[in-house]
Short mmCIF file of C-alpha atoms in Angstrom, two decimals:
data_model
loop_
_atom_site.label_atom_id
_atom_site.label_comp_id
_atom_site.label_asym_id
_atom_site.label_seq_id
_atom_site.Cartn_x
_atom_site.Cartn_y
_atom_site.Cartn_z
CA UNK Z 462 -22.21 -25.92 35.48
CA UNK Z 463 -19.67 -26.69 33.14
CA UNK Z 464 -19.21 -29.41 30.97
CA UNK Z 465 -22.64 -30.52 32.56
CA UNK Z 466 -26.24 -29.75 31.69
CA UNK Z 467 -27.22 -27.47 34.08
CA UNK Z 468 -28.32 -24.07 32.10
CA UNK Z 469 -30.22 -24.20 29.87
CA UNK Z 470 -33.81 -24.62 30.99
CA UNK Z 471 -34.66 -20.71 30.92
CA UNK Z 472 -35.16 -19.04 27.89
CA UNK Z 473 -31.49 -17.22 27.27
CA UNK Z 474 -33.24 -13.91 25.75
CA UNK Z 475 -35.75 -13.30 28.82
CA UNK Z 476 -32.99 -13.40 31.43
CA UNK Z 477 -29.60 -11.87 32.39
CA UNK Z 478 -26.65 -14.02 33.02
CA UNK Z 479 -27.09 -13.86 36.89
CA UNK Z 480 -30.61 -14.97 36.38
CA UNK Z 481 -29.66 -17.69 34.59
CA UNK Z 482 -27.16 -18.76 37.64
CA UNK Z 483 -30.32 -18.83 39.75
CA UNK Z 484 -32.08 -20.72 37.57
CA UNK Z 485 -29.21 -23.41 37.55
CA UNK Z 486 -30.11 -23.50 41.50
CA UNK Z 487 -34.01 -23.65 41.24
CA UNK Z 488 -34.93 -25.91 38.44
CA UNK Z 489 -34.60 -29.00 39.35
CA UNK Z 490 -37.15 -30.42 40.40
CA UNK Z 491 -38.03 -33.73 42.48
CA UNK Z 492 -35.90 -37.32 41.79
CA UNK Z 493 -39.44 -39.02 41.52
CA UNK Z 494 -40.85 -39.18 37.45
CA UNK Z 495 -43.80 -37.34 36.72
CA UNK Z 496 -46.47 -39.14 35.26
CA UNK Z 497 -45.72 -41.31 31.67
CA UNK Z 498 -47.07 -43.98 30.03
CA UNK Z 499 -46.42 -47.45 31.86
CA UNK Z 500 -43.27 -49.26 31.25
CA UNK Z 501 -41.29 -46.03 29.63
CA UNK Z 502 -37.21 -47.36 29.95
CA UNK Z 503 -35.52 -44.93 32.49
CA UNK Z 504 -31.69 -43.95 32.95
CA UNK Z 505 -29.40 -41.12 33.81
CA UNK Z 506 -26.90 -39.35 32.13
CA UNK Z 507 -23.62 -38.52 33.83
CA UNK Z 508 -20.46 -36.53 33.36
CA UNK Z 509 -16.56 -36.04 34.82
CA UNK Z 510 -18.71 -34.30 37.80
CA UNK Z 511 -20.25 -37.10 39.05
CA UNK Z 512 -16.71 -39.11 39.28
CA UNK Z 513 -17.09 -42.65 40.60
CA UNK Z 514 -20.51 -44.76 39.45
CA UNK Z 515 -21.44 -47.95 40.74
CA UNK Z 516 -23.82 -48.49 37.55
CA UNK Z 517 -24.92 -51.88 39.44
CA UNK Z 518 -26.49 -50.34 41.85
CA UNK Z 519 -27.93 -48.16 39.26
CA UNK Z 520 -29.21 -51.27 37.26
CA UNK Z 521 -31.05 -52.64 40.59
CA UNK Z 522 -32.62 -49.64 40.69
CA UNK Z 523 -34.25 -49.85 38.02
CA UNK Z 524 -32.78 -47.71 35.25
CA UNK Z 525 -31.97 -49.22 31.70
CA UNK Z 526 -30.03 -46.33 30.22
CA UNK Z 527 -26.73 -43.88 30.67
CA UNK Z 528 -26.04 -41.55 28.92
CA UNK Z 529 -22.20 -40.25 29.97
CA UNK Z 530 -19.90 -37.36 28.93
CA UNK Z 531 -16.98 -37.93 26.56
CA UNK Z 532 -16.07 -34.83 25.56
CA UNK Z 533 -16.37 -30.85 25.68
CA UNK Z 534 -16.01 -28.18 22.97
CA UNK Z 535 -12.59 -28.71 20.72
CA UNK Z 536 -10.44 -30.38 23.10
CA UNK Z 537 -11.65 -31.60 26.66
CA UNK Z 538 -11.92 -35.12 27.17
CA UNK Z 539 -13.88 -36.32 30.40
CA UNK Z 540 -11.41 -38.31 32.28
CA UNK Z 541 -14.09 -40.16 33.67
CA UNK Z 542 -15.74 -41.27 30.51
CA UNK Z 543 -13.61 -45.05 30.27
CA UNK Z 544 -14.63 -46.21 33.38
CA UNK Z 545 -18.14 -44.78 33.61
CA UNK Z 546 -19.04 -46.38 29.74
CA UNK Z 547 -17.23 -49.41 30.66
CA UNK Z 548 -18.83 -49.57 34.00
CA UNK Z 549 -22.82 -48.85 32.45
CA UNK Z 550 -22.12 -51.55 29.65
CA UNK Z 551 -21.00 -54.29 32.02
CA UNK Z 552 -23.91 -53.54 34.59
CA UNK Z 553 -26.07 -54.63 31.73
CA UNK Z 554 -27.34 -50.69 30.93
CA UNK Z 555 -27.67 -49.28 26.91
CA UNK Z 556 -25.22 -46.75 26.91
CA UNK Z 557 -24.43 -43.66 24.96
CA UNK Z 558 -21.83 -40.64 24.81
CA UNK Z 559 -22.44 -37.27 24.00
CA UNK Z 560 -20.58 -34.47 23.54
CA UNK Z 561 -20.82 -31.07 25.01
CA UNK Z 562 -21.05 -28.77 22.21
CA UNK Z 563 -19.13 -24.94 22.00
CA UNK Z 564 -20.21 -23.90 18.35
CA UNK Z 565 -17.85 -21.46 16.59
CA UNK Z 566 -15.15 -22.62 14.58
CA UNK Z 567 -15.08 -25.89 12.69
CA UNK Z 568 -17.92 -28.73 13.65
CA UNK Z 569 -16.51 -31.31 11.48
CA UNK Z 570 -13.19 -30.57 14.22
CA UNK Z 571 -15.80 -31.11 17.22
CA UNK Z 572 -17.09 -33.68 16.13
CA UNK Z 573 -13.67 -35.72 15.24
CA UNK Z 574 -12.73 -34.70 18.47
CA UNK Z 575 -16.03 -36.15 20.17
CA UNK Z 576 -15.61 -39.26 18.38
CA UNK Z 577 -12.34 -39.86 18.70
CA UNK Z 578 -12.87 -39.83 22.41
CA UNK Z 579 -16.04 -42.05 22.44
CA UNK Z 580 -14.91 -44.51 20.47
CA UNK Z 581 -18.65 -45.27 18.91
CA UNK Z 582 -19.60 -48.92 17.56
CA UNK Z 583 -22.43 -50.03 16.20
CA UNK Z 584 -22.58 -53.03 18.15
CA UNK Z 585 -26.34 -52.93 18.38
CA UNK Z 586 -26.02 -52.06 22.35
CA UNK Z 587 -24.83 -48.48 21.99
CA UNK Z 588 -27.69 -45.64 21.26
CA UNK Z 589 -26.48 -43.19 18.69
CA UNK Z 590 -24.15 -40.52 19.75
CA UNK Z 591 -25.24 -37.09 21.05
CA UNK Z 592 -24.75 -33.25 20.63
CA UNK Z 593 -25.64 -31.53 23.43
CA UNK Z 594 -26.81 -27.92 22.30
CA UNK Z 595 -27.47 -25.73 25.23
CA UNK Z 596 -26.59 -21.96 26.45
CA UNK Z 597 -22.90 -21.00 26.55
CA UNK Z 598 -21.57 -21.78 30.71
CA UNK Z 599 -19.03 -19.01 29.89
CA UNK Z 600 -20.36 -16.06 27.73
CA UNK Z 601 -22.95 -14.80 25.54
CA UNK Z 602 -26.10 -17.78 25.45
CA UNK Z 603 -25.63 -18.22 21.82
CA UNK Z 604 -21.84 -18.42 21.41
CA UNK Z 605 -22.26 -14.84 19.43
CA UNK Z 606 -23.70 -16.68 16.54
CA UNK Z 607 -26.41 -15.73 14.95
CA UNK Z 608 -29.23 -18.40 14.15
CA UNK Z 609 -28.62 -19.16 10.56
CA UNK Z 610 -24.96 -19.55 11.84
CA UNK Z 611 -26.03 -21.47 14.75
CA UNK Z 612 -28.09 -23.64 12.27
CA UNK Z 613 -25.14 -24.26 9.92
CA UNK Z 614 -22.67 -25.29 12.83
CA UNK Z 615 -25.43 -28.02 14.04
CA UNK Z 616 -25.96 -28.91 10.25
CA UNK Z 617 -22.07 -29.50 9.81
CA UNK Z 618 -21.38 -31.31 12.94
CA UNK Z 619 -24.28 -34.13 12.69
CA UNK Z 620 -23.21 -34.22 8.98
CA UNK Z 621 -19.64 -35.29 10.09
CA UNK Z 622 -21.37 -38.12 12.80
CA UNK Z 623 -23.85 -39.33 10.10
CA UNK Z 624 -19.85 -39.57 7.69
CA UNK Z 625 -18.36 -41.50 10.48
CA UNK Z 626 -21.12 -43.20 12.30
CA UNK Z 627 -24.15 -44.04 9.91
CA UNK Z 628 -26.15 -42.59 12.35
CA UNK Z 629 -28.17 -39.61 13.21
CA UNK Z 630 -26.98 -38.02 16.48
CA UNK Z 631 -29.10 -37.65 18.84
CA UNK Z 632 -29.60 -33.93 19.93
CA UNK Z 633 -30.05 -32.78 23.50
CA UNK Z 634 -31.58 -29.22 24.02
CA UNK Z 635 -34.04 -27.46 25.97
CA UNK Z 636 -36.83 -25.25 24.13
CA UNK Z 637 -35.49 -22.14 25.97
CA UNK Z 638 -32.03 -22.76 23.67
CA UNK Z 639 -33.45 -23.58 20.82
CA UNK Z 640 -36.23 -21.33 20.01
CA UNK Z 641 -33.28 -18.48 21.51
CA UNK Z 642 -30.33 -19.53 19.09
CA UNK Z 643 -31.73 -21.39 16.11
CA UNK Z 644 -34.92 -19.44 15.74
CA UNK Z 645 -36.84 -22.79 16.62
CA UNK Z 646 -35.61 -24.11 13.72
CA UNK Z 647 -37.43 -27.16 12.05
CA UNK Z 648 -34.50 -28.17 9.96
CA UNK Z 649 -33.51 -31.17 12.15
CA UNK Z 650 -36.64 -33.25 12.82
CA UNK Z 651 -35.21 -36.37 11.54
CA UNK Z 652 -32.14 -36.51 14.49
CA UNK Z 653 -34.11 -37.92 17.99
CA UNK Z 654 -34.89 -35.12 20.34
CA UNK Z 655 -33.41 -35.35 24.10
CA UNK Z 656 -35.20 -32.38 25.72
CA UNK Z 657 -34.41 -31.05 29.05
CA UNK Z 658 -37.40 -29.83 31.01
CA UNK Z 659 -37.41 -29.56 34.75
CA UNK Z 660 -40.36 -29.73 36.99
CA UNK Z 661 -43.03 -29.68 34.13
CA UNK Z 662 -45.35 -32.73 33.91
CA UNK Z 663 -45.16 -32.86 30.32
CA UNK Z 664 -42.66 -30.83 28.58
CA UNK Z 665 -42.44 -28.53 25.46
CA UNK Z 666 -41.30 -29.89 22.10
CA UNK Z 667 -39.96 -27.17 20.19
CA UNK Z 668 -38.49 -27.20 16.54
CA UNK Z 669 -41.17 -29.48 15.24
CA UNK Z 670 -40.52 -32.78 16.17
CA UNK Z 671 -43.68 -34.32 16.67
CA UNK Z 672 -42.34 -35.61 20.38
CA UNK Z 673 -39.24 -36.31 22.40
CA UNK Z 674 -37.10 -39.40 22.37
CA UNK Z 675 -35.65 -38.67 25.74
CA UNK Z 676 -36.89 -36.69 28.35
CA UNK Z 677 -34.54 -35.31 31.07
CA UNK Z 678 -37.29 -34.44 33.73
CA UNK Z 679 -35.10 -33.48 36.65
CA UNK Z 680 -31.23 -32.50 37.73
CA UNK Z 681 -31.27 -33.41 41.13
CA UNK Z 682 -33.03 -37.20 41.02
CA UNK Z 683 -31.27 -39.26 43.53
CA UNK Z 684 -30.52 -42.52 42.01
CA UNK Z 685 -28.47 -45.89 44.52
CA UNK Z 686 -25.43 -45.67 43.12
CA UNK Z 687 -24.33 -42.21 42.52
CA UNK Z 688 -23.21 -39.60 44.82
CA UNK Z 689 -25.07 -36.75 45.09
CA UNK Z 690 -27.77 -35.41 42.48
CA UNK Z 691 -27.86 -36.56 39.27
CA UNK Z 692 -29.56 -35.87 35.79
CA UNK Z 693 -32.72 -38.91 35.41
CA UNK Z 694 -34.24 -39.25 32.17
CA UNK Z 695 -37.03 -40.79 30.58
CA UNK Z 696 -37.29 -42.88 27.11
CA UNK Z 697 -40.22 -42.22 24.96
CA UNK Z 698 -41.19 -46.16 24.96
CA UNK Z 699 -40.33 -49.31 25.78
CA UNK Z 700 -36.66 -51.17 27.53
CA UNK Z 701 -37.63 -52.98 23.87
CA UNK Z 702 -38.15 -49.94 21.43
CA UNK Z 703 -35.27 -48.90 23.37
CA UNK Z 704 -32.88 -51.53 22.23
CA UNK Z 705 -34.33 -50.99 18.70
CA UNK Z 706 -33.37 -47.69 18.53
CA UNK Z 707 -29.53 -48.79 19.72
CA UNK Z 708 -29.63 -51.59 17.20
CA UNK Z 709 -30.42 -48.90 14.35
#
């Protein structure tokens, strides 16, 4: 779906583009977690599609984290992203934007434009903002770049966060993406990994990171406070390594 994450989960080269739409269908798997270490932080990450959140019903619920949309490509803003980011920072969640990324053209633009939009501060409450790298919702999987292209584009647009921010972006991706448009590139193991990977009990770490930061395990969790299905997500550790990790 657009300006969500909802393709990316196949691997782009071993499917054609109406495969790919039934894959968006059939991956998700079950709202439930599958099996983690005890006391992992949990959250959900939301975009302009999932319109109005009541984030304290998501805090009863049990989820410490939301992740929400701010931005698309060179000029889409999420009109929803105020009031969701407000609304998961006064419900007592860690918060974080990302940006949904259309490489091609200038990432240092992308990235101003992300960042303009979410407003980041490192106020020691906000986890570090996030590129979300998945298969192209409108045309060719890769964006018709090649992988030392699509490695460059990546390379220039956390270079620009790191200039603005002081922090590495986080980077969300599945393994089907990245081994398909970066050649499962290794250059990037010091950003935190957010991997999508949908009805697996354990999922693949590509691009050699040793493990995942985040784990979205499902698109279609159903969570008390949002309408509908919804992206849940798991934190490799604790609600307090979590915090760390947002105080930098």
């Amino acid at each position: 779906m657009k300006r969500s994450r909802k393709v990316t989960v196949l691997t782009a080269s071993l499917v054609s583009t109406a495969a790919v739409a039934v894959g968006v269908v059939t991956a998700g798997g079950a709202s439930a977690a599958p099996a983690a270490r005890a006391g992992d932080a949990l959250g959900i990450d939301v975009s302009n599609h999932n319109g109005t959140v009541d984030f304290g019903s998501v805090k009863k619920d049990g989820r410490d984290f939301a992740f929400v949309l701010a931005s698309d490509g060179n000029s889409f803003s999420s009109p929803e992203f105020s009031k969701q980011y407000k609304g998961a920072g006064e419900a007592g969640l860690i918060r974080g934007a990302y940006h949904f990324a259309r490489p091609g053209g200038s990432a240092a633009k992308q990235a101003d434009h992300f960042l303009s939009v979410a407003d980041y501060s490192n106020d020691g409450k906000s986890l570090p903002p996030v590129v979300d790298m998945e298969a192209n919702p409108d045309g060719a999987a890769c964006y018709g770049l090649g992988a030392a292209e699509m490695k460059d584009w990546i390379k220039g647009f956390l270079a620009r966060v790191k200039e603005k921010t002081e922090r590495d972006a986080i980077i969300y991706t599945s393994p089907g993406f990245w081994k398909d448009c970066t050649g499962n590139s290794e250059m990037f193991t010091e950003n935190p990994l957010w991997v999508a990977a949908w009805k697996v009990d354990k999922p693949e770490v590509p691009g050699g990171w040793k493990n995942y930061t985040f784990w979205q395990y499902s698109d279609s969790g159903s969570v008390p406070g949002v309408s509908g299905p919804v992206d849940v997500n798991r934190f490799n550790g604790t609600v307090t390594e979590l915090k760390a990790l947002a105080d930098g």
